[in-house]
mmCIF file of C-alpha atoms and ligand atoms in Angstrom:
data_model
loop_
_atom_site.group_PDB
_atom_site.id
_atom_site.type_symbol
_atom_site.label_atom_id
_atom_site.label_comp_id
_atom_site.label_asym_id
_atom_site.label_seq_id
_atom_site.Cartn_x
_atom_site.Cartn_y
_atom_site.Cartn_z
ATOM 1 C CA UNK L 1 13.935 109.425 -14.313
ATOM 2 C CA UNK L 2 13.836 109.931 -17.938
ATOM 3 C CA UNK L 3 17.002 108.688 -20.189
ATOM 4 C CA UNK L 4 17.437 109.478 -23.991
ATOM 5 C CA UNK L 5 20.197 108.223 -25.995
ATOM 6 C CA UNK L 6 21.232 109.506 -29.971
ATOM 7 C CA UNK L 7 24.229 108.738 -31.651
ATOM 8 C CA UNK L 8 26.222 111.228 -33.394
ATOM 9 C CA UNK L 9 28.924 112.403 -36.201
ATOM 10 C CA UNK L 10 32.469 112.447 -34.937
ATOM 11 C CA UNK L 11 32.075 115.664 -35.680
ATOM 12 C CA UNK L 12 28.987 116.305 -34.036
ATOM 13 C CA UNK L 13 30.629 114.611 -31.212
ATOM 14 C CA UNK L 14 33.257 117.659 -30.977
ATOM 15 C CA UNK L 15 30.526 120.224 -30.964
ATOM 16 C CA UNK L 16 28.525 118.858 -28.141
ATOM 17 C CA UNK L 17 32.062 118.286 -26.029
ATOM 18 C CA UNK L 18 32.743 121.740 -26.891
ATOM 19 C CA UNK L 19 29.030 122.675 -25.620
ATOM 20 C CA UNK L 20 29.535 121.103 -22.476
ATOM 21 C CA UNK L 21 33.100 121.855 -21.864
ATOM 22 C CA UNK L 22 32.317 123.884 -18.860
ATOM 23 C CA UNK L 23 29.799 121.487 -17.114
ATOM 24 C CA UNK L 24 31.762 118.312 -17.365
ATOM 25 C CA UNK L 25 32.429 116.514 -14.160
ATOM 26 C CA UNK L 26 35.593 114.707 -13.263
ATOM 27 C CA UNK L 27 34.482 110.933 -13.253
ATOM 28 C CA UNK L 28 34.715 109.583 -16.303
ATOM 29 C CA UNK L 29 33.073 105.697 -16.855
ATOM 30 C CA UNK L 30 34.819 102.638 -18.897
ATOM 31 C CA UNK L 31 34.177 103.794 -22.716
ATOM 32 C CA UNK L 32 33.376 106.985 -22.462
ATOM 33 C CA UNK L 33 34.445 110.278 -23.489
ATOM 34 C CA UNK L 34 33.076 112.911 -20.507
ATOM 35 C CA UNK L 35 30.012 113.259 -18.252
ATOM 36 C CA UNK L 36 28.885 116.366 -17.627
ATOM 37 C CA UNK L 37 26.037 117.799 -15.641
ATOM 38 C CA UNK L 38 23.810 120.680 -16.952
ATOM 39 C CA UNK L 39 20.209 121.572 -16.809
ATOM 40 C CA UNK L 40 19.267 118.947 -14.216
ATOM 41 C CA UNK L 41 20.765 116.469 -16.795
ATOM 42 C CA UNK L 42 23.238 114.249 -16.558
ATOM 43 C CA UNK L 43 24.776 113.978 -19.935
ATOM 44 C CA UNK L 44 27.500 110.988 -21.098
ATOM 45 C CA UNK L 45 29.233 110.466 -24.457
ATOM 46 C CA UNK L 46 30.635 107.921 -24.911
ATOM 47 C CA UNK L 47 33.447 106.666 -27.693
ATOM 48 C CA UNK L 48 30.847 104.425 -29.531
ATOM 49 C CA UNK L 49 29.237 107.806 -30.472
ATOM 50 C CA UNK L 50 26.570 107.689 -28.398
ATOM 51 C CA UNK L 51 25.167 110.429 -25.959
ATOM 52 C CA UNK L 52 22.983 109.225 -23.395
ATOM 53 C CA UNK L 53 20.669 112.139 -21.396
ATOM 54 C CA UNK L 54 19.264 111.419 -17.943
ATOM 55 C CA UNK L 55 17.317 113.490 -15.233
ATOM 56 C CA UNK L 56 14.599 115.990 -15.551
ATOM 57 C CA UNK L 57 15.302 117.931 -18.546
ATOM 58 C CA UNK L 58 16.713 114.565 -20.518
ATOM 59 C CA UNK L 59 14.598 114.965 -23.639
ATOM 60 C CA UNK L 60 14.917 118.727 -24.257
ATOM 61 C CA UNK L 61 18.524 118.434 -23.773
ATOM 62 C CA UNK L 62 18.640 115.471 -26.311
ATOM 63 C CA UNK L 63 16.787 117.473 -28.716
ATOM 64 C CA UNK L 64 19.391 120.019 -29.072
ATOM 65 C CA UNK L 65 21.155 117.824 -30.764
ATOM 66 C CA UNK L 66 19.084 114.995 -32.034
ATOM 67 C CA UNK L 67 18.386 116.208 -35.500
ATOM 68 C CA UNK L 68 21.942 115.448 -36.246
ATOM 69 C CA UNK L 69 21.661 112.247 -35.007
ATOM 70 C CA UNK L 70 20.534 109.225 -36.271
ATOM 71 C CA UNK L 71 18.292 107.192 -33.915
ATOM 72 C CA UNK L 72 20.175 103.694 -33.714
ATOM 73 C CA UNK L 73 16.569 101.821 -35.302
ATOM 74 C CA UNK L 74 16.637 104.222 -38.501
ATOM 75 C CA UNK L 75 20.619 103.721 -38.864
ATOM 76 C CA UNK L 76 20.965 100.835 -41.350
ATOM 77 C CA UNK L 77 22.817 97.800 -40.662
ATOM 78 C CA UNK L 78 26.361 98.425 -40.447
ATOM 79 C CA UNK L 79 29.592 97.163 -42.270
ATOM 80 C CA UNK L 80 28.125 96.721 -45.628
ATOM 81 C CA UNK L 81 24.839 94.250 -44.647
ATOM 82 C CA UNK L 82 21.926 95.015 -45.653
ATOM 83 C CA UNK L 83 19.487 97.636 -44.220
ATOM 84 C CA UNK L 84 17.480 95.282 -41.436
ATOM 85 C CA UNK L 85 13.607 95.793 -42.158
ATOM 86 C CA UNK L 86 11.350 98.563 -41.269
ATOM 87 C CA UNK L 87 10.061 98.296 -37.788
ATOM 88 C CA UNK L 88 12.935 94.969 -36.870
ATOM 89 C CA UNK L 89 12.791 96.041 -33.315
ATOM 90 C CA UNK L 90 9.232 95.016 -32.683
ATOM 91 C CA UNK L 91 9.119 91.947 -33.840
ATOM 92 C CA UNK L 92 9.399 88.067 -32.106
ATOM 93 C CA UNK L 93 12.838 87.413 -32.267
ATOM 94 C CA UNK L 94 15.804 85.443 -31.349
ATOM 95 C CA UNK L 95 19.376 87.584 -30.862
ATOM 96 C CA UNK L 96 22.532 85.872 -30.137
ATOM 97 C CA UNK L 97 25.489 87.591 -29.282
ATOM 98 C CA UNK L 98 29.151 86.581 -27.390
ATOM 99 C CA UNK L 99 31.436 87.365 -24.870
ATOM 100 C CA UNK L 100 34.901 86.334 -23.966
ATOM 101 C CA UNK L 101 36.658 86.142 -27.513
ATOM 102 C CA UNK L 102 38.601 89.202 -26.897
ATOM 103 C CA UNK L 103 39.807 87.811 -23.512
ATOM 104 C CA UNK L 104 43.030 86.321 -22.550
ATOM 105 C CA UNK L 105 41.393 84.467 -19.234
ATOM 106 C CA UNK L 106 37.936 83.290 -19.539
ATOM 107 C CA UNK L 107 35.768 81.190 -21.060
ATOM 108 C CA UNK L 108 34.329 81.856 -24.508
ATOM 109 C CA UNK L 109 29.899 82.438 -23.788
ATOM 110 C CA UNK L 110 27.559 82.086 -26.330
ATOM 111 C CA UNK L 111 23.884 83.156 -25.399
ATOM 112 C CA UNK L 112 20.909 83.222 -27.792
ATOM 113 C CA UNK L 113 17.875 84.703 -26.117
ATOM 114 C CA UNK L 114 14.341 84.413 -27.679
ATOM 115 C CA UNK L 115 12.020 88.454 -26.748
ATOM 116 C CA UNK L 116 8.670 88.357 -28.465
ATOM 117 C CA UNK L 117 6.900 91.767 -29.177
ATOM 118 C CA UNK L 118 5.071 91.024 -25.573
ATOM 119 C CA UNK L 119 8.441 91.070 -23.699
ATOM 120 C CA UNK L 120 10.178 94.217 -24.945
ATOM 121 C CA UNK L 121 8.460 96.961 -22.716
ATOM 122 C CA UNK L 122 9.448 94.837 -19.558
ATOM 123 C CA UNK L 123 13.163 94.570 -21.146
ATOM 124 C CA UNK L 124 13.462 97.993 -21.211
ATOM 125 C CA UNK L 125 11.648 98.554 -17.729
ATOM 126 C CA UNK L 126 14.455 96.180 -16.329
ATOM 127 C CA UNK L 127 17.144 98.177 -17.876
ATOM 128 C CA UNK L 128 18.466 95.989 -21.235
ATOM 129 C CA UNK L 129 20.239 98.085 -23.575
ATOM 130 C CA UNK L 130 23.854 97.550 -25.156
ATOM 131 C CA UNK L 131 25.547 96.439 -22.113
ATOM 132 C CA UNK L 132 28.434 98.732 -22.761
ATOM 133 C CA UNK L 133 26.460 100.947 -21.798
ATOM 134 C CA UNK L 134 26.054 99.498 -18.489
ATOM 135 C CA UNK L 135 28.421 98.645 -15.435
ATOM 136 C CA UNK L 136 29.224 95.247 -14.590
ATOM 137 C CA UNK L 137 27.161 95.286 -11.107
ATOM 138 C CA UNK L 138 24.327 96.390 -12.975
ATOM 139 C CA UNK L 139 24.450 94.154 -15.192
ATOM 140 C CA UNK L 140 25.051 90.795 -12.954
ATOM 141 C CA UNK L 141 21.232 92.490 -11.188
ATOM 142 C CA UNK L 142 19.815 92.183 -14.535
ATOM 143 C CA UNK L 143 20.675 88.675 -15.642
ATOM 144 C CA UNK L 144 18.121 86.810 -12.888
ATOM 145 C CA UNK L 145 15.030 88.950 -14.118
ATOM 146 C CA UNK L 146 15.945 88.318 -18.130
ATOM 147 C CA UNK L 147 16.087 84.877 -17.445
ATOM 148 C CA UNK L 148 13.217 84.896 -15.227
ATOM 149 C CA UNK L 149 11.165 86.480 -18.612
ATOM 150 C CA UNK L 150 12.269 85.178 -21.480
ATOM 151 C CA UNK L 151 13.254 81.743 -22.965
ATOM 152 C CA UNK L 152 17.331 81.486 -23.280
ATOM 153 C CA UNK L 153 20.140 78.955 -24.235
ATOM 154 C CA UNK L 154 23.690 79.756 -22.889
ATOM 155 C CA UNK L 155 26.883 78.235 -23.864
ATOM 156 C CA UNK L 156 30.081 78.281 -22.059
ATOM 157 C CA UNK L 157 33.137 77.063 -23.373
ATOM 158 C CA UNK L 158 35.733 76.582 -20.837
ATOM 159 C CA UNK L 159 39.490 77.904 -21.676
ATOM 160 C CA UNK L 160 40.333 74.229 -21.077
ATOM 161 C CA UNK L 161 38.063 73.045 -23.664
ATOM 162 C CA UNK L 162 38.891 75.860 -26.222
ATOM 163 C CA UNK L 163 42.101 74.961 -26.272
ATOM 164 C CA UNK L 164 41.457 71.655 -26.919
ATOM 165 C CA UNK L 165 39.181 72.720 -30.229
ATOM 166 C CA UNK L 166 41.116 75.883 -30.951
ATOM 167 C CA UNK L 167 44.203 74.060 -33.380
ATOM 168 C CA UNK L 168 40.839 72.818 -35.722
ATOM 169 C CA UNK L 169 38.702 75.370 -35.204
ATOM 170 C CA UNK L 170 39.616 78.863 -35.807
ATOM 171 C CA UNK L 171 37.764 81.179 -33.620
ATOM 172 C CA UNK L 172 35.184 82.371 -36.161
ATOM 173 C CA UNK L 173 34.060 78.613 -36.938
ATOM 174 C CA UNK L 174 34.655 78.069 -33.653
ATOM 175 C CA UNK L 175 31.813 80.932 -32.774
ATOM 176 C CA UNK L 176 29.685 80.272 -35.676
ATOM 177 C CA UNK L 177 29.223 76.385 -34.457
ATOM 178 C CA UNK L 178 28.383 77.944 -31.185
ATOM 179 C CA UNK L 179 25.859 80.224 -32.057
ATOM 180 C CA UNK L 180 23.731 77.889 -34.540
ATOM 181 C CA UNK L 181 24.007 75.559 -31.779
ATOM 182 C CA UNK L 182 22.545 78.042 -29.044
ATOM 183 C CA UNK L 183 20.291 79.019 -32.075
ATOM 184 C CA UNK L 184 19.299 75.079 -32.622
ATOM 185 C CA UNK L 185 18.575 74.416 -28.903
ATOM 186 C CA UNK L 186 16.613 77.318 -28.158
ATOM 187 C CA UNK L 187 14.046 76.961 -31.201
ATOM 188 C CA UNK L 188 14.001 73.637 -29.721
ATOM 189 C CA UNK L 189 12.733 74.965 -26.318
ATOM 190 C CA UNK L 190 10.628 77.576 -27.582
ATOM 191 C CA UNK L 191 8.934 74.638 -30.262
ATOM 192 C CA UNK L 192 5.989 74.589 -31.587
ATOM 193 C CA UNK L 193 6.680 78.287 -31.210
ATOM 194 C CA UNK L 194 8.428 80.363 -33.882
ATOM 195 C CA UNK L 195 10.270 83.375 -34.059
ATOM 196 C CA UNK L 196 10.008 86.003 -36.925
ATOM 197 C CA UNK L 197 13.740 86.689 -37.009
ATOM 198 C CA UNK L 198 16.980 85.262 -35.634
ATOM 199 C CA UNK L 199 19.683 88.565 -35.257
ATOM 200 C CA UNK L 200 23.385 88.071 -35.035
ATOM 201 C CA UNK L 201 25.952 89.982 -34.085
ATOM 202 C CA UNK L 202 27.689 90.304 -36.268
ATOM 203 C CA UNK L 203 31.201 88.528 -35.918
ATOM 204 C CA UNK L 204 32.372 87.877 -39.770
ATOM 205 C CA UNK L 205 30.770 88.230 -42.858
ATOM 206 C CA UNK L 206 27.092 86.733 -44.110
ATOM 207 C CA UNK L 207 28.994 84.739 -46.855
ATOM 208 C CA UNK L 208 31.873 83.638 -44.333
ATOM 209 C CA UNK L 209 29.468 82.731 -41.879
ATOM 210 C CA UNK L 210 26.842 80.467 -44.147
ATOM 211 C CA UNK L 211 29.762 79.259 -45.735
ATOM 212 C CA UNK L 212 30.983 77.336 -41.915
ATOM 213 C CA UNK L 213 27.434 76.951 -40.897
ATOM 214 C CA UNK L 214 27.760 74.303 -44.274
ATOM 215 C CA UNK L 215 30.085 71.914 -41.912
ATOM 216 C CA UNK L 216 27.475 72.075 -39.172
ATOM 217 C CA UNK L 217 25.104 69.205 -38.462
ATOM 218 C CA UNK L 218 22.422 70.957 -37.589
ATOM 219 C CA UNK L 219 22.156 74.297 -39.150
ATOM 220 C CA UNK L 220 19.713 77.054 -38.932
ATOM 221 C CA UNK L 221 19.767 78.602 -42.175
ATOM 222 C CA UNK L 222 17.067 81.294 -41.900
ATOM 223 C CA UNK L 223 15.539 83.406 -41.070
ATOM 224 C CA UNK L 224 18.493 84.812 -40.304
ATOM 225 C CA UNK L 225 20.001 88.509 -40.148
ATOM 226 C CA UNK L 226 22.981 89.759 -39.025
ATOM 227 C CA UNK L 227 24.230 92.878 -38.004
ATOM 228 C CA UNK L 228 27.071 94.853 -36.176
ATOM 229 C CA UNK L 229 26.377 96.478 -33.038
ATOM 230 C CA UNK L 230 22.830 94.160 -33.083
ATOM 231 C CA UNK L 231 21.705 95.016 -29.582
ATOM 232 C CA UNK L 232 20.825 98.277 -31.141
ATOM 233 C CA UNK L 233 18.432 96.674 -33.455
ATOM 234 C CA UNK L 234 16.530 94.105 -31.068
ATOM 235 C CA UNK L 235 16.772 93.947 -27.416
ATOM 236 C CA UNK L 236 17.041 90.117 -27.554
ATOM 237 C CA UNK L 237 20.759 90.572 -29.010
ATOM 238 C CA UNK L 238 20.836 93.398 -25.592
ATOM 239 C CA UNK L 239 19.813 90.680 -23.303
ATOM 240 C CA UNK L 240 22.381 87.897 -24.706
ATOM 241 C CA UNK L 241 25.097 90.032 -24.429
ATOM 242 C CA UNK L 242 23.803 90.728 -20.707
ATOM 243 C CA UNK L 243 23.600 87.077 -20.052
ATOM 244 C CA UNK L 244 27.133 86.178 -21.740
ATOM 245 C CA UNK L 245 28.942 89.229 -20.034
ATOM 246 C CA UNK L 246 27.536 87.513 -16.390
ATOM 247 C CA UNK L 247 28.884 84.121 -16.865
ATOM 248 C CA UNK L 248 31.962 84.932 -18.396
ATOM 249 C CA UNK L 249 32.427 87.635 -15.084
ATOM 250 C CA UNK L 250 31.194 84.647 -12.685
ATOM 251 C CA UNK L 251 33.762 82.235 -14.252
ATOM 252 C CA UNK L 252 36.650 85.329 -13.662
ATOM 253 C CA UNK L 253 35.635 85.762 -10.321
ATOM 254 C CA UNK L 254 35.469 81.507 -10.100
ATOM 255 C CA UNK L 255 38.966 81.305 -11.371
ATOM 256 C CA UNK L 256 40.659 84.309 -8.990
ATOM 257 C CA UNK L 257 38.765 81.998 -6.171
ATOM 258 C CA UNK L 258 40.997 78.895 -7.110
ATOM 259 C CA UNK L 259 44.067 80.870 -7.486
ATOM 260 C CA UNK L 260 43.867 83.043 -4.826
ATOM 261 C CA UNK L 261 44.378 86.183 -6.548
ATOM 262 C CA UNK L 262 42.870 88.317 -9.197
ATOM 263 C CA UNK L 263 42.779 87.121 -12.760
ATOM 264 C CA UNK L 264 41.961 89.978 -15.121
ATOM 265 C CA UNK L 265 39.880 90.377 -18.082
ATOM 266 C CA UNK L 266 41.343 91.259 -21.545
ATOM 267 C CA UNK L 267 44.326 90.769 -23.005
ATOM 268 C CA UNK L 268 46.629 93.546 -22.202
ATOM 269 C CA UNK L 269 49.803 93.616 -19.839
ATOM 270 C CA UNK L 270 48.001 92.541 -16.660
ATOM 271 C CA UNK L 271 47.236 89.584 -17.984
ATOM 272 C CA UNK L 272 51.003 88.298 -18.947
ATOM 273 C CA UNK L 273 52.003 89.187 -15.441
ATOM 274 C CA UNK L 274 49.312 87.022 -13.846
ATOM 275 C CA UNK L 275 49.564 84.372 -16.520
ATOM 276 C CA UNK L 276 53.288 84.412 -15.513
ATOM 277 C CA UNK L 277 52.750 84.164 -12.446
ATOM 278 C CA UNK L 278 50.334 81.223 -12.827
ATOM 279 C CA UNK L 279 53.394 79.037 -15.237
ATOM 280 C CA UNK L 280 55.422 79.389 -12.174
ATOM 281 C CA UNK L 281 53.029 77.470 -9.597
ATOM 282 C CA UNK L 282 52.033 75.240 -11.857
ATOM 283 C CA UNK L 283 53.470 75.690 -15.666
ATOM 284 C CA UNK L 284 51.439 75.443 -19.249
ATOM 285 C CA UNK L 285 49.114 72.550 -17.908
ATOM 286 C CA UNK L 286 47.389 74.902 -14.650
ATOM 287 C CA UNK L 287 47.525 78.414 -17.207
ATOM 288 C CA UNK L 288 45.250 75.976 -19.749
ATOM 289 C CA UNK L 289 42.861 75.756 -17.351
ATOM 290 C CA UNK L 290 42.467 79.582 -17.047
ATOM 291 C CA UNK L 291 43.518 81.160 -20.296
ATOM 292 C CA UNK L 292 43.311 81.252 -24.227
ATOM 293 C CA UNK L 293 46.720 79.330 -24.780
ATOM 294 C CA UNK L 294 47.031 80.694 -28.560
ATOM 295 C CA UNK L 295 46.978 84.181 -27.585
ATOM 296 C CA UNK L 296 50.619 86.035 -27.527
ATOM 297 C CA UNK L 297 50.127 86.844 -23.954
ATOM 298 C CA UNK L 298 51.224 83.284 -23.186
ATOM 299 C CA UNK L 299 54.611 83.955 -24.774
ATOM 300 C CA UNK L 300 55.195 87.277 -23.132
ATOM 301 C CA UNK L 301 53.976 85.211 -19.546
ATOM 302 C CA UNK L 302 56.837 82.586 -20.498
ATOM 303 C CA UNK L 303 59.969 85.688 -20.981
ATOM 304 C CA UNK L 304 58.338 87.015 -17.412
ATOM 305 C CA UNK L 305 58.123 83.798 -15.895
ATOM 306 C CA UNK L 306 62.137 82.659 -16.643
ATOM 307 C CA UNK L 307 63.347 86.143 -15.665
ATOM 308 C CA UNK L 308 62.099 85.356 -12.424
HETATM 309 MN MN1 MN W 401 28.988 90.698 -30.118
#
């Protein structure tokens, strides 16, 4: 089946809703805006401004509308970075991305993956893209075959041990220590070997970022690039976040095991009530083992848990 995926205007977003107004279907997936079906095409927008096209007429139907896109390798780096390089996408490179940070329960996972030119046509075959993109079933099947193809480094810090860092280390040096050290081991692995680029995604600014990579031991200096929504610009960033979003949903489903009920990602409203229910059996000590203590949810959790 063919897919094809442009991104689109806010604007341009409204027309093509208003296009397919009376083909939409009534499912509607995590992040998106409406599926509908038209043409032998399935067709799904979804809020990052994206429109992906799959089935039989896929490319035609993209084409409609794909002069007013921009495809996501010719869009330039977002936030104010510079423009990445012509033809970025092809070449050997490390990405690193992270998971968990957003998360009340959870750990924090760094991944840095290393996809030379060779790999990318069997990253796509397997599926990688921006793993928003992509359910989480799908994308626990895909995590065995990217490690099975390409050289990684993963880093999990526990909630146990990031509370334990987090009163020093504010969560951006916290992340930037963890990515030049998932950086640092993998050139290490991949040695005498060396990539072209190294791709972040981006978490905080260039300057911000070099200027906490100065307190670091170790530090990978260059060559490195950085941009927002990076798993549009090399599939190794795609296949990091693919591998960080696995662990951290293993380590959810690890943690509901132990407590014997369902511990939630995020950081909304679920998440006090089960975080209140988790002071009560066994107070702040058993919730540290589970959740991001600095986050407000642990406040809210302590009102629920004394009206109780
Ligand atoms: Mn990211």
């Amino acid at each position: 089946m063919s897919a094809s995926v442009i991104k689109v205007s806010a604007s341009e977003m409204k027309k093509i809703q208003l296009y397919y107004q009376s083909d939409r279907l009534a499912k509607t997936a995590p992040y998106t805006l409406f599926t509908a079906k038209k043409n032998q095409t399935t067709i799904t927008a979804y809020q990052s401004g994206k429109v992906m096209f799959q089935g039989a007429n896929a490319e035609k139907e993209a084409a409609l509308w794909a002069s007013s896109g921009t495809t996501p390798t010719a869009k330039k780096a977002a936030s104010g970075g510079d423009p990445l390089p012509a033809g970025f996408s092809e070449r050997n490179a490390i990405g690193s991305d992270e998971v968990g940070n957003g998360s009340y329960f959870g750990p924090l996972v760094v991944c840095a993956v290393y996809a030379e030119r060779t790999h990318l046509p069997r990253l796509k075959e397997i599926g990688v893209k921006d793993s928003k993109m992509l359910t989480d079933p799908q994308i626990r099947a895909m995590a065995p075959k990217i490690k099975a193809l390409v050289p990684f480094q993963l880093l999990t810090v526990t909630p146990e041990k990031y509370n334990q860092i987090q009163p020093a280390y504010n969560t951006v040096r916290m992340k930037v220590a963890l990515h030049n050290q998932a950086i640092r081991l993998l050139l290490e692995k991949i040695a005498p070997q060396k990539p072209e680029a190294i791709l972040i995604d981006q978490f905080t600014s260039e300057k911000n970022y070099r200027t906490y990579l100065q307190s670091e031991k170790n530090a990978v200096t260059s060559p490195l690039y950085f941009a927002t929504k990076g798993e549009q610009y090399h599939l190794s960033v795609a296949a990091a976040s693919i591998l960080c979003r696995t662990v951290f949903l293993e380590e959810l489903d690890k943690a509901s095991k132990e407590l014997g009920f369902r511990v939630p990602s995020g950081a909304g409203n679920p998440s006090d009530l089960v975080a209140a229910k988790i002071l009560q059996l066994g107070g702040e000590n058993l919730l540290g083992k589970y959740a991001k203590l600095h986050f407000a949810n642990t406040e809210k959790a302590k009102k629920i848990a004394s009206r109780n």
